[in-house]
Amino acid sequence: MPNSETRERTASVSPPVSPPGELAIRPAVQADMRAVRALDGRITGLDKPDYWREMYRRYGGQDGRYFLVAEGEGKSIAGFVIGEIRAWEFGSPPSGWVFAIGVDPDGRLNKVGTKLFADICRLLKAAGVETVRTMLGRDDELNMTFFRSQGMMGGPFIQLEKDLS
Amino acid sequence: MVRLQKATQCALYAVLELARDPGRQISAADIAEKFDLSANHLAKVLQGLTRARLVESVRGVGGGYRFIGNPKRVTLFEVIYLFEDIGSADDRSDGGDTQIAWALSRVTAEIEDIAVSTLKSITLATLLNVMVKRDNGISQAAAD
């Protein structure tokens, strides 16, 4: 069962954003973490308990940080999205960042990702930012195609890296 | 600046025009006229698109071409790849086995990687949606 205290705290910061129905988008609560972790494990093939514990601690119900889940029929978790507002990195005005999204592979093409992305964008916009960004691997065609289909395009920043070994 | 060959441009115009309404048949002459393309050039391109199973020709009265792919699955890369030498392995031919040639090839490879991943991520449906949104924006502005 969800921890009622946690649910209350989360709801006060970031109220449910979609009406209940076949698919409800709402802020994640502690009790969702097992399902979210399992879903991520199915998608990535990696079980990351510490990572998800930390993600919830940092992004669940925090101001300017958004951790949403899509709840399907039977209260099952069909997907999740995580983002936050970042400001003044290399001169960039405050902007939204979406840095994690996952959809149950069996539920793809049911607009789960689209609804999650639309809701986090709505929350980010309500918080006052005008741009949402993300960063992906060049070969991550699945997510790249998804974000493109949502209207995202190449932005003014470029990611660089250096091999330190 | 990315420069696409004439054939690639013809292919993109034809595929996107046909994919706007997959059920519709359009003659090569109509496509050529709309986009100011050489009819002969377009005919060859349409043959290539037919072989790639992206379009099919429909014979008889009212015949022409129609799109038979899935707009949500076919990416710009799949169309462009038919006509351009893009996304192939290291094709460095000049400069020999020198450090300068190696260093330059790393830069050109980076540019090509970015171009390929961009083209692979944009489906025909996504591009057509951009067009629809632009049209809606223009209509809204006119109404205002």
mmCIF file of C-alpha atoms in Angstrom:
data_model
loop_
_atom_site.group_PDB
_atom_site.id
_atom_site.type_symbol
_atom_site.label_atom_id
_atom_site.label_comp_id
_atom_site.label_asym_id
_atom_site.label_seq_id
_atom_site.Cartn_x
_atom_site.Cartn_y
_atom_site.Cartn_z
ATOM 1 C CA MET A 1 0.000 0.000 0.000
ATOM 2 C CA PRO A 2 1.204 3.539 -0.628
ATOM 3 C CA ASN A 3 2.573 5.360 2.333
ATOM 4 C CA SER A 4 -0.205 7.857 3.008
ATOM 5 C CA GLU A 5 2.196 10.397 4.480
ATOM 6 C CA THR A 6 4.376 10.265 1.400
ATOM 7 C CA ARG A 7 1.402 10.481 -0.939
ATOM 8 C CA GLU A 8 0.093 13.500 0.942
ATOM 9 C CA ARG A 9 3.458 15.238 0.856
ATOM 10 C CA THR A 10 3.878 14.566 -2.842
ATOM 11 C CA ALA A 11 0.364 15.641 -3.685
ATOM 12 C CA SER A 12 0.775 18.952 -1.897
ATOM 13 C CA VAL A 13 3.813 19.809 -3.987
ATOM 14 C CA SER A 14 2.697 18.454 -7.318
ATOM 15 C CA PRO A 15 -0.973 17.528 -7.519
ATOM 16 C CA PRO A 16 -2.241 14.769 -9.783
ATOM 17 C CA VAL A 17 -2.159 16.105 -13.291
ATOM 18 C CA SER A 18 -4.477 13.791 -15.176
ATOM 19 C CA PRO A 19 -7.984 12.701 -14.289
ATOM 20 C CA PRO A 20 -8.371 9.057 -13.393
ATOM 21 C CA GLY A 21 -9.351 6.856 -16.273
ATOM 22 C CA GLU A 22 -7.808 4.125 -18.276
ATOM 23 C CA LEU A 23 -4.445 5.774 -17.875
ATOM 24 C CA ALA A 24 -3.788 8.255 -15.099
ATOM 25 C CA ILE A 25 -0.648 10.325 -14.899
ATOM 26 C CA ARG A 26 0.222 11.246 -11.328
ATOM 27 C CA PRO A 27 3.236 12.036 -9.157
ATOM 28 C CA ALA A 28 5.178 8.971 -8.083
ATOM 29 C CA VAL A 29 4.899 7.825 -4.488
ATOM 30 C CA GLN A 30 7.244 5.623 -2.493
ATOM 31 C CA ALA A 31 5.043 2.604 -3.056
ATOM 32 C CA ASP A 32 5.520 2.883 -6.839
ATOM 33 C CA MET A 33 9.257 2.428 -6.648
ATOM 34 C CA ARG A 34 9.243 -1.344 -6.734
ATOM 35 C CA ALA A 35 7.182 -1.317 -9.945
ATOM 36 C CA VAL A 36 9.228 1.501 -11.477
ATOM 37 C CA ARG A 37 12.470 -0.331 -10.669
ATOM 38 C CA ALA A 38 11.090 -3.542 -12.142
ATOM 39 C CA LEU A 39 9.919 -1.737 -15.270
ATOM 40 C CA ASP A 40 13.305 -0.099 -15.740
ATOM 41 C CA GLY A 41 14.907 -3.492 -15.219
ATOM 42 C CA ARG A 42 12.789 -4.950 -18.000
ATOM 43 C CA ILE A 43 13.718 -2.122 -20.344
ATOM 44 C CA THR A 44 17.427 -1.882 -19.586
ATOM 45 C CA GLY A 45 18.183 -5.409 -18.392
ATOM 46 C CA LEU A 46 19.751 -3.948 -15.245
ATOM 47 C CA ASP A 47 18.394 -4.001 -11.700
ATOM 48 C CA LYS A 48 19.378 -0.755 -9.964
ATOM 49 C CA PRO A 49 17.829 -0.659 -6.472
ATOM 50 C CA ASP A 50 20.186 2.001 -5.070
ATOM 51 C CA TYR A 51 19.698 4.210 -8.107
ATOM 52 C CA TRP A 52 15.926 4.170 -7.842
ATOM 53 C CA ARG A 53 15.978 4.717 -4.092
ATOM 54 C CA GLU A 54 18.115 7.781 -4.682
ATOM 55 C CA MET A 55 15.996 8.974 -7.618
ATOM 56 C CA TYR A 56 12.886 8.945 -5.507
ATOM 57 C CA ARG A 57 14.636 10.689 -2.633
ATOM 58 C CA ARG A 58 15.888 13.435 -4.948
ATOM 59 C CA TYR A 59 12.961 13.842 -7.343
ATOM 60 C CA GLY A 60 9.841 12.545 -5.632
ATOM 61 C CA GLY A 61 7.718 15.453 -4.505
ATOM 62 C CA GLN A 62 10.427 18.100 -4.635
ATOM 63 C CA ASP A 63 9.914 21.673 -5.812
ATOM 64 C CA GLY A 64 11.041 22.121 -9.390
ATOM 65 C CA ARG A 65 11.535 18.378 -9.761
ATOM 66 C CA TYR A 66 9.056 16.029 -11.332
ATOM 67 C CA PHE A 67 8.716 12.281 -11.056
ATOM 68 C CA LEU A 68 5.503 11.120 -12.706
ATOM 69 C CA VAL A 69 4.115 7.676 -13.291
ATOM 70 C CA ALA A 70 1.439 6.417 -15.669
ATOM 71 C CA GLU A 71 -0.985 4.176 -13.860
ATOM 72 C CA GLY A 72 -2.850 1.765 -16.067
ATOM 73 C CA GLU A 73 -5.698 -0.571 -15.478
ATOM 74 C CA GLY A 74 -5.439 -2.506 -12.221
ATOM 75 C CA LYS A 75 -3.131 0.167 -10.811
ATOM 76 C CA SER A 76 -0.212 -1.232 -12.751
ATOM 77 C CA ILE A 77 2.632 1.146 -13.568
ATOM 78 C CA ALA A 78 2.765 1.528 -17.353
ATOM 79 C CA GLY A 79 5.519 4.113 -17.472
ATOM 80 C CA PHE A 80 7.405 6.889 -15.738
ATOM 81 C CA VAL A 81 9.105 10.163 -16.553
ATOM 82 C CA ILE A 82 11.520 12.264 -14.516
ATOM 83 C CA GLY A 83 12.610 15.832 -15.047
ATOM 84 C CA GLU A 84 13.587 19.054 -13.378
ATOM 85 C CA ILE A 85 14.244 22.714 -13.951
ATOM 86 C CA ARG A 86 17.886 23.654 -14.424
ATOM 87 C CA ALA A 87 19.156 27.180 -14.625
ATOM 88 C CA TRP A 88 22.165 29.014 -15.947
ATOM 89 C CA GLU A 89 24.237 26.076 -17.082
ATOM 90 C CA PHE A 90 26.631 27.708 -19.534
ATOM 91 C CA GLY A 91 24.396 30.753 -19.684
ATOM 92 C CA SER A 92 21.136 28.934 -20.364
ATOM 93 C CA PRO A 93 18.075 30.579 -18.791
ATOM 94 C CA PRO A 94 15.967 28.248 -16.642
ATOM 95 C CA SER A 95 14.728 25.363 -18.749
ATOM 96 C CA GLY A 96 13.087 22.008 -18.225
ATOM 97 C CA TRP A 97 15.105 18.842 -18.481
ATOM 98 C CA VAL A 98 13.654 15.404 -19.026
ATOM 99 C CA PHE A 99 16.330 12.885 -18.233
ATOM 100 C CA ALA A 100 14.474 9.609 -17.782
ATOM 101 C CA ILE A 101 11.452 8.089 -19.441
ATOM 102 C CA GLY A 102 10.347 4.513 -19.596
ATOM 103 C CA VAL A 103 7.294 2.749 -20.945
ATOM 104 C CA ASP A 104 6.231 -0.847 -20.432
ATOM 105 C CA PRO A 105 7.350 -2.562 -23.671
ATOM 106 C CA ASP A 106 4.001 -4.375 -23.803
ATOM 107 C CA GLY A 107 2.168 -1.047 -23.696
ATOM 108 C CA ARG A 108 4.032 0.790 -26.416
ATOM 109 C CA LEU A 109 2.033 2.552 -29.132
ATOM 110 C CA ASN A 110 -0.709 3.227 -26.569
ATOM 111 C CA LYS A 111 0.364 6.863 -26.128
ATOM 112 C CA VAL A 112 1.742 6.222 -22.621
ATOM 113 C CA GLY A 113 4.980 8.059 -23.382
ATOM 114 C CA THR A 114 3.121 10.832 -25.162
ATOM 115 C CA LYS A 115 0.865 11.408 -22.155
ATOM 116 C CA LEU A 116 3.761 11.323 -19.701
ATOM 117 C CA PHE A 117 5.748 13.772 -21.793
ATOM 118 C CA ALA A 118 2.760 16.068 -22.306
ATOM 119 C CA ASP A 119 2.091 16.211 -18.579
ATOM 120 C CA ILE A 120 5.644 16.882 -17.525
ATOM 121 C CA CYS A 121 5.836 19.606 -20.188
ATOM 122 C CA ARG A 122 2.642 21.105 -18.822
ATOM 123 C CA LEU A 123 4.058 21.135 -15.297
ATOM 124 C CA LEU A 124 7.342 22.622 -16.476
ATOM 125 C CA LYS A 125 5.519 25.322 -18.400
ATOM 126 C CA ALA A 126 3.343 26.091 -15.380
ATOM 127 C CA ALA A 127 6.551 26.483 -13.391
ATOM 128 C CA GLY A 128 7.615 29.216 -15.777
ATOM 129 C CA VAL A 129 10.037 27.688 -18.234
ATOM 130 C CA GLU A 130 9.637 27.980 -21.991
ATOM 131 C CA THR A 131 11.954 25.226 -23.184
ATOM 132 C CA VAL A 132 12.312 21.562 -22.423
ATOM 133 C CA ARG A 133 15.486 19.638 -23.220
ATOM 134 C CA THR A 134 16.808 16.151 -23.066
ATOM 135 C CA MET A 135 20.013 14.293 -23.933
ATOM 136 C CA LEU A 136 20.213 10.922 -25.632
ATOM 137 C CA GLY A 137 22.689 8.503 -27.044
ATOM 138 C CA ARG A 138 23.057 8.950 -30.803
ATOM 139 C CA ASP A 139 22.230 5.310 -31.311
ATOM 140 C CA ASP A 140 19.157 5.382 -29.059
ATOM 141 C CA GLU A 141 16.798 5.378 -32.013
ATOM 142 C CA LEU A 142 13.739 4.370 -30.010
ATOM 143 C CA ASN A 143 13.851 7.321 -27.624
ATOM 144 C CA MET A 144 15.225 9.717 -30.226
ATOM 145 C CA THR A 145 12.355 8.943 -32.583
ATOM 146 C CA PHE A 146 9.889 9.313 -29.719
ATOM 147 C CA PHE A 147 11.156 12.727 -28.649
ATOM 148 C CA ARG A 148 11.267 13.875 -32.276
ATOM 149 C CA SER A 149 7.654 12.810 -32.678
ATOM 150 C CA GLN A 150 6.837 15.042 -29.704
ATOM 151 C CA GLY A 151 8.221 18.044 -31.552
ATOM 152 C CA MET A 152 11.725 18.148 -30.077
ATOM 153 C CA MET A 153 14.556 19.256 -32.341
ATOM 154 C CA GLY A 154 18.284 19.856 -32.050
ATOM 155 C CA GLY A 155 18.957 22.723 -29.680
ATOM 156 C CA PRO A 156 21.687 25.322 -29.339
ATOM 157 C CA PHE A 157 23.888 23.201 -27.047
ATOM 158 C CA ILE A 158 26.138 20.340 -28.008
ATOM 159 C CA GLN A 159 27.371 17.571 -25.762
ATOM 160 C CA LEU A 160 31.125 17.015 -25.630
ATOM 161 C CA GLU A 161 33.201 14.484 -23.768
ATOM 162 C CA LYS A 162 36.772 13.380 -23.268
ATOM 163 C CA ASP A 163 38.236 9.981 -22.566
ATOM 164 C CA LEU A 164 40.046 10.258 -19.234
ATOM 165 C CA SER A 165 41.562 6.803 -19.213
ATOM 166 C CA MET B 1 26.093 22.700 -45.100
ATOM 167 C CA VAL B 2 24.405 19.451 -46.015
ATOM 168 C CA ARG B 3 23.854 19.231 -49.759
ATOM 169 C CA LEU B 4 21.600 16.500 -51.014
ATOM 170 C CA GLN B 5 21.856 15.240 -54.547
ATOM 171 C CA LYS B 6 19.051 16.081 -56.970
ATOM 172 C CA ALA B 7 17.804 12.503 -56.901
ATOM 173 C CA THR B 8 17.591 12.556 -53.107
ATOM 174 C CA GLN B 9 15.666 15.802 -53.129
ATOM 175 C CA CYS B 10 13.267 14.371 -55.732
ATOM 176 C CA ALA B 11 12.806 11.259 -53.589
ATOM 177 C CA LEU B 12 12.049 13.223 -50.440
ATOM 178 C CA TYR B 13 9.529 15.461 -52.183
ATOM 179 C CA ALA B 14 7.825 12.497 -53.816
ATOM 180 C CA VAL B 15 7.748 10.281 -50.737
ATOM 181 C CA LEU B 16 6.495 13.031 -48.448
ATOM 182 C CA GLU B 17 3.853 14.171 -50.918
ATOM 183 C CA LEU B 18 2.612 10.602 -51.308
ATOM 184 C CA ALA B 19 2.833 9.849 -47.563
ATOM 185 C CA ARG B 20 0.618 12.836 -46.758
ATOM 186 C CA ASP B 21 -2.299 10.699 -47.852
ATOM 187 C CA PRO B 22 -1.261 7.073 -48.306
ATOM 188 C CA GLY B 23 -4.535 6.125 -49.928
ATOM 189 C CA ARG B 24 -4.213 8.706 -52.671
ATOM 190 C CA GLN B 25 -2.658 8.043 -56.074
ATOM 191 C CA ILE B 26 -0.694 10.833 -57.682
ATOM 192 C CA SER B 27 0.834 10.847 -61.136
ATOM 193 C CA ALA B 28 4.531 11.450 -61.579
ATOM 194 C CA ALA B 29 3.648 14.422 -63.788
ATOM 195 C CA ASP B 30 1.662 16.053 -60.989
ATOM 196 C CA ILE B 31 4.495 15.578 -58.492
ATOM 197 C CA ALA B 32 7.030 16.915 -60.987
ATOM 198 C CA GLU B 33 4.904 19.974 -61.677
ATOM 199 C CA LYS B 34 4.183 20.715 -58.025
ATOM 200 C CA PHE B 35 7.837 20.646 -56.979
ATOM 201 C CA ASP B 36 9.300 21.894 -60.245
ATOM 202 C CA LEU B 37 11.244 18.678 -60.859
ATOM 203 C CA SER B 38 12.481 17.106 -64.060
ATOM 204 C CA ALA B 39 9.906 14.477 -65.076
ATOM 205 C CA ASN B 40 12.614 12.152 -66.392
ATOM 206 C CA HIS B 41 14.648 12.484 -63.241
ATOM 207 C CA LEU B 42 11.616 11.896 -61.067
ATOM 208 C CA ALA B 43 10.636 8.795 -63.059
ATOM 209 C CA LYS B 44 13.999 7.192 -62.290
ATOM 210 C CA VAL B 45 13.712 8.133 -58.643
ATOM 211 C CA LEU B 46 10.232 6.648 -58.407
ATOM 212 C CA GLN B 47 11.587 3.403 -59.813
ATOM 213 C CA GLY B 48 14.111 3.342 -56.986
ATOM 214 C CA LEU B 49 11.419 4.049 -54.409
ATOM 215 C CA THR B 50 9.281 1.301 -55.915
ATOM 216 C CA ARG B 51 12.128 -1.210 -55.671
ATOM 217 C CA ALA B 52 12.583 -0.181 -52.032
ATOM 218 C CA ARG B 53 8.895 -0.936 -51.428
ATOM 219 C CA LEU B 54 8.170 2.588 -50.264
ATOM 220 C CA VAL B 55 5.782 3.368 -53.120
ATOM 221 C CA GLU B 56 3.947 1.358 -55.725
ATOM 222 C CA SER B 57 2.787 2.263 -59.166
ATOM 223 C CA VAL B 58 -0.879 1.958 -59.993
ATOM 224 C CA ARG B 59 -1.721 1.385 -63.642
ATOM 225 C CA GLY B 60 -4.768 2.463 -65.579
ATOM 226 C CA VAL B 61 -7.008 5.495 -65.571
ATOM 227 C CA GLY B 62 -6.335 7.608 -62.504
ATOM 228 C CA GLY B 63 -3.158 5.637 -61.960
ATOM 229 C CA GLY B 64 0.047 6.963 -60.600
ATOM 230 C CA TYR B 65 1.953 6.244 -57.458
ATOM 231 C CA ARG B 66 0.958 5.725 -53.877
ATOM 232 C CA PHE B 67 2.850 5.365 -50.633
ATOM 233 C CA ILE B 68 2.847 1.850 -49.180
ATOM 234 C CA GLY B 69 5.208 2.225 -46.217
ATOM 235 C CA ASN B 70 4.355 3.080 -42.624
ATOM 236 C CA PRO B 71 4.866 6.837 -42.149
ATOM 237 C CA LYS B 72 5.427 6.281 -38.434
ATOM 238 C CA ARG B 73 8.224 3.836 -39.137
ATOM 239 C CA VAL B 74 9.965 5.076 -42.283
ATOM 240 C CA THR B 75 12.658 7.617 -41.447
ATOM 241 C CA LEU B 76 14.322 10.242 -43.599
ATOM 242 C CA PHE B 77 17.482 8.145 -43.442
ATOM 243 C CA GLU B 78 15.791 5.209 -45.162
ATOM 244 C CA VAL B 79 14.863 7.418 -48.095
ATOM 245 C CA ILE B 80 18.142 9.285 -48.291
ATOM 246 C CA TYR B 81 20.212 6.116 -47.940
ATOM 247 C CA LEU B 82 18.781 4.900 -51.241
ATOM 248 C CA PHE B 83 20.419 7.742 -53.123
ATOM 249 C CA GLU B 84 23.354 8.982 -51.041
ATOM 250 C CA ASP B 85 26.564 7.398 -49.850
ATOM 251 C CA ILE B 86 25.825 8.110 -46.222
ATOM 252 C CA GLY B 87 26.303 6.101 -43.082
ATOM 253 C CA SER B 88 28.861 3.829 -44.680
ATOM 254 C CA ALA B 89 32.049 2.802 -42.937
ATOM 255 C CA ASP B 90 35.152 5.024 -42.985
ATOM 256 C CA ASP B 91 35.472 6.046 -46.619
ATOM 257 C CA ARG B 92 38.618 8.127 -46.192
ATOM 258 C CA SER B 93 40.470 7.909 -49.485
ATOM 259 C CA ASP B 94 42.608 11.037 -49.581
ATOM 260 C CA GLY B 95 45.430 12.002 -47.298
ATOM 261 C CA GLY B 96 46.996 8.583 -47.134
ATOM 262 C CA ASP B 97 47.955 6.943 -43.875
ATOM 263 C CA THR B 98 48.959 10.189 -42.202
ATOM 264 C CA GLN B 99 48.231 11.747 -38.827
ATOM 265 C CA ILE B 100 46.532 14.725 -40.474
ATOM 266 C CA ALA B 101 44.240 12.495 -42.508
ATOM 267 C CA TRP B 102 43.431 10.489 -39.389
ATOM 268 C CA ALA B 103 42.652 13.618 -37.331
ATOM 269 C CA LEU B 104 40.499 15.107 -40.080
ATOM 270 C CA SER B 105 38.658 11.842 -40.548
ATOM 271 C CA ARG B 106 37.666 11.906 -36.866
ATOM 272 C CA VAL B 107 36.002 15.284 -37.367
ATOM 273 C CA THR B 108 34.208 14.265 -40.546
ATOM 274 C CA ALA B 109 33.116 11.024 -38.899
ATOM 275 C CA GLU B 110 31.641 13.001 -36.000
ATOM 276 C CA ILE B 111 29.703 15.215 -38.388
ATOM 277 C CA GLU B 112 28.462 12.191 -40.299
ATOM 278 C CA ASP B 113 27.446 10.383 -37.102
ATOM 279 C CA ILE B 114 25.365 13.353 -35.998
ATOM 280 C CA ALA B 115 23.770 13.668 -39.438
ATOM 281 C CA VAL B 116 22.916 9.977 -39.581
ATOM 282 C CA SER B 117 21.442 9.869 -36.080
ATOM 283 C CA THR B 118 19.371 12.964 -36.871
ATOM 284 C CA LEU B 119 18.025 11.475 -40.087
ATOM 285 C CA LYS B 120 17.331 8.137 -38.422
ATOM 286 C CA SER B 121 15.296 9.818 -35.708
ATOM 287 C CA ILE B 122 12.880 11.731 -37.943
ATOM 288 C CA THR B 123 10.049 9.685 -39.360
ATOM 289 C CA LEU B 124 7.953 10.822 -42.282
ATOM 290 C CA ALA B 125 5.007 11.200 -39.880
ATOM 291 C CA THR B 126 7.037 13.472 -37.628
ATOM 292 C CA LEU B 127 8.056 15.663 -40.537
ATOM 293 C CA LEU B 128 4.509 15.809 -41.852
ATOM 294 C CA ASN B 129 3.325 16.843 -38.379
ATOM 295 C CA VAL B 130 5.794 19.725 -38.407
ATOM 296 C CA MET B 131 4.263 20.807 -41.678
ATOM 297 C CA VAL B 132 0.712 20.553 -40.326
ATOM 298 C CA LYS B 133 1.627 22.581 -37.231
ATOM 299 C CA ARG B 134 3.174 25.258 -39.414
ATOM 300 C CA ASP B 135 0.049 25.384 -41.582
ATOM 301 C CA ASN B 136 -2.149 25.588 -38.489
ATOM 302 C CA GLY B 137 0.004 28.389 -37.138
ATOM 303 C CA ILE B 138 -0.298 30.327 -40.374
ATOM 304 C CA SER B 139 -4.074 29.801 -40.441
ATOM 305 C CA GLN B 140 -4.372 30.909 -36.823
ATOM 306 C CA ALA B 141 -2.278 34.007 -37.501
ATOM 307 C CA ALA B 142 -4.446 34.846 -40.503
ATOM 308 C CA ALA B 143 -7.610 34.399 -38.422
ATOM 309 C CA ASP B 144 -6.208 36.680 -35.731
#
